[in-house]
Coordinates of C-alpha atoms in Angstrom, one line a residue:
X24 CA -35.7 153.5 -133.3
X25 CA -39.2 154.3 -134.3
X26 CA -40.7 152.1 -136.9
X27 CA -44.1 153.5 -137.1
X28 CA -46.2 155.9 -135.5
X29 CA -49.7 156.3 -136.3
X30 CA -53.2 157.7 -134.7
X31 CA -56.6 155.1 -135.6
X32 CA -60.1 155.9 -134.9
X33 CA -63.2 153.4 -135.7
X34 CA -60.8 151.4 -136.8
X35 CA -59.3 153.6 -139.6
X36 CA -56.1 155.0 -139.9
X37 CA -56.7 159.0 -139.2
X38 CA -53.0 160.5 -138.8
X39 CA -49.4 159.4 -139.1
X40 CA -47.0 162.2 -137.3
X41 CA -43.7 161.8 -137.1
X42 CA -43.8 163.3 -133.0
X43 CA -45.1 161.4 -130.3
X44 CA -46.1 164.1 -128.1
X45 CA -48.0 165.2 -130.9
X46 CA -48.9 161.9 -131.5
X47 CA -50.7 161.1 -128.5
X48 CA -52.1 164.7 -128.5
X49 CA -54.1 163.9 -131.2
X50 CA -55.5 161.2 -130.2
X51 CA -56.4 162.3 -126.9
X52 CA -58.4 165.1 -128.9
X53 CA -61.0 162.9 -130.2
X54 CA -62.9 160.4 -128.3
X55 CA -62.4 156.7 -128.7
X56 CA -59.0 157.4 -130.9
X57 CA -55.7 155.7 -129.9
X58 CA -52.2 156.1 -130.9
X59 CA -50.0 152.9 -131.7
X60 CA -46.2 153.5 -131.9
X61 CA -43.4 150.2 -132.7
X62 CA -40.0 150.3 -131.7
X63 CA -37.3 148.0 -132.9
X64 CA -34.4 147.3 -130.0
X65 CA -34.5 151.5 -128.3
X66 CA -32.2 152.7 -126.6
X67 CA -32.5 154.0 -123.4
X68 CA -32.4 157.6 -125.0
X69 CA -34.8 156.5 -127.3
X70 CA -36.8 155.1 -125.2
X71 CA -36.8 157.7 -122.6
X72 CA -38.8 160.2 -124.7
X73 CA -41.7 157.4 -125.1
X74 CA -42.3 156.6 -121.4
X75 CA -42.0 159.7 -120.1
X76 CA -45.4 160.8 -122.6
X77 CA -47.0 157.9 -121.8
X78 CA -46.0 157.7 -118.1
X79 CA -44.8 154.0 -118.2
X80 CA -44.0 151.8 -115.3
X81 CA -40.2 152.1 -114.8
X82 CA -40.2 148.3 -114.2
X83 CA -41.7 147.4 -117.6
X84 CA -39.6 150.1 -118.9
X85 CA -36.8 148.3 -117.3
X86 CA -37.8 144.8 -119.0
X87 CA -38.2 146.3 -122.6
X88 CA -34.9 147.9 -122.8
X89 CA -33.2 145.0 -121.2
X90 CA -35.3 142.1 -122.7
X91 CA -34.5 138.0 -122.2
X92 CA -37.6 138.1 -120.0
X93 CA -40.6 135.4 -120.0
X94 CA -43.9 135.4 -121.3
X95 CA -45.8 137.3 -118.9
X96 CA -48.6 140.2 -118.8
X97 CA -48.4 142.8 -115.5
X98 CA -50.6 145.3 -114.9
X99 CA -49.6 148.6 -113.5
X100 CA -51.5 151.8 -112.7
X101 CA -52.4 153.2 -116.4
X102 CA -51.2 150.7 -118.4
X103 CA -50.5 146.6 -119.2
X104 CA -47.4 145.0 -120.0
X105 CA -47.2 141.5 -122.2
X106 CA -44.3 140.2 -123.3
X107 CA -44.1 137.8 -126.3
X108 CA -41.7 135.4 -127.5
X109 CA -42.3 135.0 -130.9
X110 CA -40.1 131.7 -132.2
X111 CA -38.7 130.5 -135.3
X112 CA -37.5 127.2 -137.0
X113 CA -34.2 127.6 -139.1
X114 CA -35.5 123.7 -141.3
X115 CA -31.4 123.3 -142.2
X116 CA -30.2 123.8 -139.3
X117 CA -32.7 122.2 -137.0
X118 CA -32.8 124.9 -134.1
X119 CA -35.3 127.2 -132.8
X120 CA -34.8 130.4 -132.2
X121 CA -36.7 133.1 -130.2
X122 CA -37.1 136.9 -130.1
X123 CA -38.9 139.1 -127.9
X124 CA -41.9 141.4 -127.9
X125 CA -43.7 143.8 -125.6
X126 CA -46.4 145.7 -125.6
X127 CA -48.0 148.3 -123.7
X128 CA -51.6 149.0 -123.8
X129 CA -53.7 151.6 -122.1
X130 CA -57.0 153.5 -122.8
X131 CA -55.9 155.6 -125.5
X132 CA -52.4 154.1 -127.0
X133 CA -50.0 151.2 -127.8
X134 CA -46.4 151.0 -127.7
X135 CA -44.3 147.7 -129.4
X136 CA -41.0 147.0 -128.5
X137 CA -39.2 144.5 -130.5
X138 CA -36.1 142.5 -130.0
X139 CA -34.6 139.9 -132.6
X140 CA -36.0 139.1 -135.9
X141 CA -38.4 136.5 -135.8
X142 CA -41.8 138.6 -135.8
X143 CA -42.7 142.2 -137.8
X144 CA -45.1 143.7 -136.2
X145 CA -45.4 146.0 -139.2
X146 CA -46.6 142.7 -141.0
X147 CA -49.6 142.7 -137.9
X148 CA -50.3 146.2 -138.6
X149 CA -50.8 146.3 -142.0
X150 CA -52.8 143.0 -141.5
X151 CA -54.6 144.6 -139.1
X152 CA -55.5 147.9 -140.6
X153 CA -57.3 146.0 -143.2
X154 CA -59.6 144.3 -140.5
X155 CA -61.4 147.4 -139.8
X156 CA -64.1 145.6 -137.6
X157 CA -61.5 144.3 -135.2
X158 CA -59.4 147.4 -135.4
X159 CA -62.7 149.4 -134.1
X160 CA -61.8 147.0 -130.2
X161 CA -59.0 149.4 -129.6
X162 CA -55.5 148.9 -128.2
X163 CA -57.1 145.5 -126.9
X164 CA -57.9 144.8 -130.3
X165 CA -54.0 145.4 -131.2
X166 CA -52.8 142.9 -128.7
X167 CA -54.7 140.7 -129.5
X168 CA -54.0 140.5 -133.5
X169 CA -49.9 140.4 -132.3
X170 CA -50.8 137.6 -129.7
X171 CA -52.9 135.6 -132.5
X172 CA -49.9 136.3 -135.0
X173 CA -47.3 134.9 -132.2
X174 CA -49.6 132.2 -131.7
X175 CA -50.0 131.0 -134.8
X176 CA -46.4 130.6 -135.6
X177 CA -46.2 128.3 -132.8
X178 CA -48.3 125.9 -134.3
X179 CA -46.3 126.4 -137.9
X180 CA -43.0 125.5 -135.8
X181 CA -45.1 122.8 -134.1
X182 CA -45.8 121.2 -137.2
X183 CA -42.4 121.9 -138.5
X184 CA -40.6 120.1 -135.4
X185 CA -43.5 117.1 -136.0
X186 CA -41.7 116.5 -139.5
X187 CA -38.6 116.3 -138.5
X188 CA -39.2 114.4 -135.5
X189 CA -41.2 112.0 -138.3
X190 CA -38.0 111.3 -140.2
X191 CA -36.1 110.8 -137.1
X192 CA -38.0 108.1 -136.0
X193 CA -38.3 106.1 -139.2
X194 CA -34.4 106.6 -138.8
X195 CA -34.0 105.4 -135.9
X196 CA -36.7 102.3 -136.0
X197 CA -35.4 102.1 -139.6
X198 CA -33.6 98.1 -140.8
X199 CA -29.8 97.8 -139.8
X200 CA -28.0 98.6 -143.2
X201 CA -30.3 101.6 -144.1
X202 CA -29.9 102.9 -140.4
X203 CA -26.0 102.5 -140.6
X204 CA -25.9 104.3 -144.2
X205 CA -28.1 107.0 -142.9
X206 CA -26.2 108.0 -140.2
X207 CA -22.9 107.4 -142.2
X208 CA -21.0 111.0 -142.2
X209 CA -23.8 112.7 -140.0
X210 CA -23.8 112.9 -136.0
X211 CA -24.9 110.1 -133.6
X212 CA -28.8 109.4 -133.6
X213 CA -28.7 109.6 -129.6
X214 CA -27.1 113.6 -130.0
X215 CA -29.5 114.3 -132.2
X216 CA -32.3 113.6 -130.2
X217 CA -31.0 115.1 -127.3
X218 CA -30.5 118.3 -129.5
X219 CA -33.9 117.5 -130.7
X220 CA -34.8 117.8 -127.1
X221 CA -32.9 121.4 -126.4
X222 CA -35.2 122.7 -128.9
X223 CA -38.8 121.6 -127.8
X224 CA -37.1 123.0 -124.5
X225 CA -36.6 126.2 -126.2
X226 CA -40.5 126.1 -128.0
X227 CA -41.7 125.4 -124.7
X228 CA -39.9 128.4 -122.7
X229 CA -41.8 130.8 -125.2
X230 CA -44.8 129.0 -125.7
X231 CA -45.8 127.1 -122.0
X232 CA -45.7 130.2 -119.3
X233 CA -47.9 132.7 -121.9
X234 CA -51.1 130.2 -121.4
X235 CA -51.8 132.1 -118.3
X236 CA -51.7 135.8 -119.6
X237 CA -54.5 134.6 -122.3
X238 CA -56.3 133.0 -119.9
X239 CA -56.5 136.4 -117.7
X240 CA -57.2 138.5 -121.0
X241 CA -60.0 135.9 -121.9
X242 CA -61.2 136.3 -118.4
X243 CA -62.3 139.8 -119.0
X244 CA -60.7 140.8 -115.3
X245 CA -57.6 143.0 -117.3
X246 CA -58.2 146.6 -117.2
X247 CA -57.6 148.7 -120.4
X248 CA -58.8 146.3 -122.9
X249 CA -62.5 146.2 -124.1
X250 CA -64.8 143.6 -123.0
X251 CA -65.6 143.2 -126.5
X252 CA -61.7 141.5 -127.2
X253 CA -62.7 138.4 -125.1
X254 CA -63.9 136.0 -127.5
X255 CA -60.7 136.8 -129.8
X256 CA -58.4 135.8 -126.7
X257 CA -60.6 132.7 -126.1
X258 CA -59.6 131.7 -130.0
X259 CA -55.9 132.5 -129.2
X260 CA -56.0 130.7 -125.7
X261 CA -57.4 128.3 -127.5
X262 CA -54.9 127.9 -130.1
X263 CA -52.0 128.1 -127.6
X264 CA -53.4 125.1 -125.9
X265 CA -53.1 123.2 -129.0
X266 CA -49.7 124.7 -129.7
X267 CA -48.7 123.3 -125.6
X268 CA -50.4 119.9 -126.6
X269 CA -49.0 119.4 -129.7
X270 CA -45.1 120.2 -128.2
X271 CA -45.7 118.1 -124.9
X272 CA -46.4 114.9 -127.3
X273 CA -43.5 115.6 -129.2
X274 CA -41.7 115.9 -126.0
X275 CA -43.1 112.4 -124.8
X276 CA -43.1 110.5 -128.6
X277 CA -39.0 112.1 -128.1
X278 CA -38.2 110.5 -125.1
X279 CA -40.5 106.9 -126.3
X280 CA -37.9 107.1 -129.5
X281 CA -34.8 107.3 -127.0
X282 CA -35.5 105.0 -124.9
X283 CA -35.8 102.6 -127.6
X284 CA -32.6 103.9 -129.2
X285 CA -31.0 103.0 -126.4
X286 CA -32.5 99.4 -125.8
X287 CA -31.5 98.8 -129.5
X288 CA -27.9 100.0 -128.6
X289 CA -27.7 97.6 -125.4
X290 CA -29.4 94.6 -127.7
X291 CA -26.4 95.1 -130.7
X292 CA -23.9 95.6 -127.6
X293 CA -25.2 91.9 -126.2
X294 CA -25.0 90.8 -130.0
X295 CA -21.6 91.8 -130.6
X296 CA -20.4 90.4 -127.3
X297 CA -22.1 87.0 -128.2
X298 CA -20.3 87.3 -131.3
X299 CA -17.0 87.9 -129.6
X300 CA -17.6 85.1 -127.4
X301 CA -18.6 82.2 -129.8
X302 CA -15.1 82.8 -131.2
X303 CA -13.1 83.1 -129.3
X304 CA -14.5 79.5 -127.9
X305 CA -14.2 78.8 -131.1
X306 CA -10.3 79.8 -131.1
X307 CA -9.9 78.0 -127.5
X308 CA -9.8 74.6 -128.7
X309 CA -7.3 74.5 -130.9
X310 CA -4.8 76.7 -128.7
X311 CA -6.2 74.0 -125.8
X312 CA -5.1 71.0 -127.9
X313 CA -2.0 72.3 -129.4
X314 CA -0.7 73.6 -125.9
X315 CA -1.1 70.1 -124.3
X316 CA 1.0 69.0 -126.9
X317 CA 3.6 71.7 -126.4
X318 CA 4.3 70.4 -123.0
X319 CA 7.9 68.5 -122.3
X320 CA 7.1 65.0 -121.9
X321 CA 8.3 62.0 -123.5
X322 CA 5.6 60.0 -122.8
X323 CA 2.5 61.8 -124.2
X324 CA -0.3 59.6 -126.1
X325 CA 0.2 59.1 -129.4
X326 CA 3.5 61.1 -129.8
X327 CA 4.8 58.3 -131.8
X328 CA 2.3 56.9 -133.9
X329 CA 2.4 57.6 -137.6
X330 CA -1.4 59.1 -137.6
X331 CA -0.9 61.1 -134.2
X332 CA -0.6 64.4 -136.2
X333 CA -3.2 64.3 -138.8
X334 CA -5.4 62.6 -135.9
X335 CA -5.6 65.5 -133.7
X336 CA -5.7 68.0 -136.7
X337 CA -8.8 65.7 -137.9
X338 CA -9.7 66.6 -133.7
X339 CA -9.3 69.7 -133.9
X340 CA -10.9 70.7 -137.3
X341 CA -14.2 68.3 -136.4
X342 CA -14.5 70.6 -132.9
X343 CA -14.5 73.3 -134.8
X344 CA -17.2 72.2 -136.7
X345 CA -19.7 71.4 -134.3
X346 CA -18.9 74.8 -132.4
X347 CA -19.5 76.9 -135.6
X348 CA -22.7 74.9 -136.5
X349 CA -23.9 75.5 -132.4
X350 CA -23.1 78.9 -132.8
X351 CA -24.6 79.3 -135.9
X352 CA -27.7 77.2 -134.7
X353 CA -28.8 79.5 -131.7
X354 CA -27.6 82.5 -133.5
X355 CA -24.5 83.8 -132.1
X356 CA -22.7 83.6 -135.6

């Protein structure tokens, strides 16, 4: 469906019909006007009417009605093609999610095609329209304020994921007792970072491969947007690469904090099994003594002397004893 339609001229807002060949008519009329229109998920009806006026690729046409594509920008004969992910972080449910955006730019229009929630671009246009000096760039000047928008959500869900990650750590590194109550009723630390993991996986399928689209729109080598938009793509490159830094040390700090989860795992393993161990040493004596007195024989040492029993229990208890107080010495009790 069509959200908006609307025609902009020196950066103002000139006319808002409801028709898109009429539409792009009028802004075809006046020199240096441009027409931007935003769709929310077409259909290929819908969507028919659009590319057919503005004689779009049938390839990107292709990738904005059928969307899950990647971050990329293409250029075609009278028009560009970016697609977005824009990303979101539900906090209490610990996932990020995704949508996707598109947007075609030529000399004289825009077209927005969103899929999923996680971005408005009606938020980006009413932003927009209120920054008349940028607005007065163009259609360039429209990518760019969605890209900076996209952008800087990243580095919100960046910070967001640093958080968590935070508290995961100081669980994980956290004393015994506390860790053991913490995780009492909740999942296993070691699935949570690996589902930690699949999301930085999923920040860094939206965020990683659309460094090199703002790097070519910085460049100033991408036809149909002004010259003038390149120092607002250098801030947004620029951005992103703090948005691909920021993810890849959580990604790293992530895998530190597993690795030591699972050396503290292997050191309790080794503790318990030390445990185990000085026990049931502990339990070997007695069942030692007592079965050599089990055996049938008549003649066994002090099998007839009043203070044979209470001698080998004496035997027994002082072995016991010195194994708990060795134990307990190097720390195995």
């Amino acid at each position: 469906m069509i959200v908006d339609c609307a025609v902009y001229r020196d950066g103002e807002r000139t006319a808002t019909p409801t028709d898109v060949a009429e539409a792009l008519e009028a802004a075809r009329a006046v020199d240096g006007a441009f027409v931007w229109i935003g769709l929310y998920e077409p259909t290929e009806k819908e969507f028919d009417l659009v590319s057919r006026e503005f004689t779009l690729h049938p390839l990107a046409v292709e990738d904005a009605l059928s969307a899950h594509q990647r971050p990329k920008l293409e250029v075609y004969e009278g028009s560009l093609f970016l697609v977005l992910k824009p990303v979101a972080y539900d906090d209490a449910r610990d996932t990020v999610s995704a949508s996707e955006l598109m947007v075609f730019v030529g000399n004289d229009f825009v077209v927005t095609v969103r899929h999923g929630e996680a971005i408005a671009p009606g938020e980006i246009r009413q932003r927009l329209e209120a920054e008349h000096e940028v607005l007065k760039h163009g259609p360039g000047a429209v990518m760019y304020a969605i890209s900076d928008t996209v952008v800087d959500d990243y580095i919100v869900v960046a910070a967001d994921l640093q958080a968590d990650l935070e508290e995961l750590e100081a669980e994980v590194f956290a004393p015994e007792p506390r860790r053991a109550a913490a995780r009492r009723g909740a999942e296993s630390t070691a699935s949570r970072i690996y589902a930690f993991k699949r999301q930085l996986l999923e920040f860094r399928r939206a965020a990683s491969p659309l460094m090199q689209p703002m790097i070519r729109l910085s460049a100033g080598t991408v036809p149909h947007v002004a010259s003038s938009t390149q120092p607002f793509f250098r801030d947004v490159a620029d951005h992103l690469t703090r948005a691909n830094e920021l993810v890849d040390g959580l990604d790293r700090l992530l895998s530190d904090i597993l690795g030591a989860h699972l050396t503290q795992v292997g050191v309790r393993q080794n503790d318990d099994m030390r445990k185990i161990s000085a026990w049931a040493a502990m339990a070997a004596v007695p069942t030692m003594i007592t079965g050599v007195y089990g055996m049938n024989f008549e003649h066994m040492p002090e099998l007839r002397q009043v203070w044979g029993y209470p001698a080998v229990l004496a035997v027994i208890v002082v072995a016991e004893i010195l194994l708990y107080r060795t134990f307990k010495r190097h720390d195995w009790l």
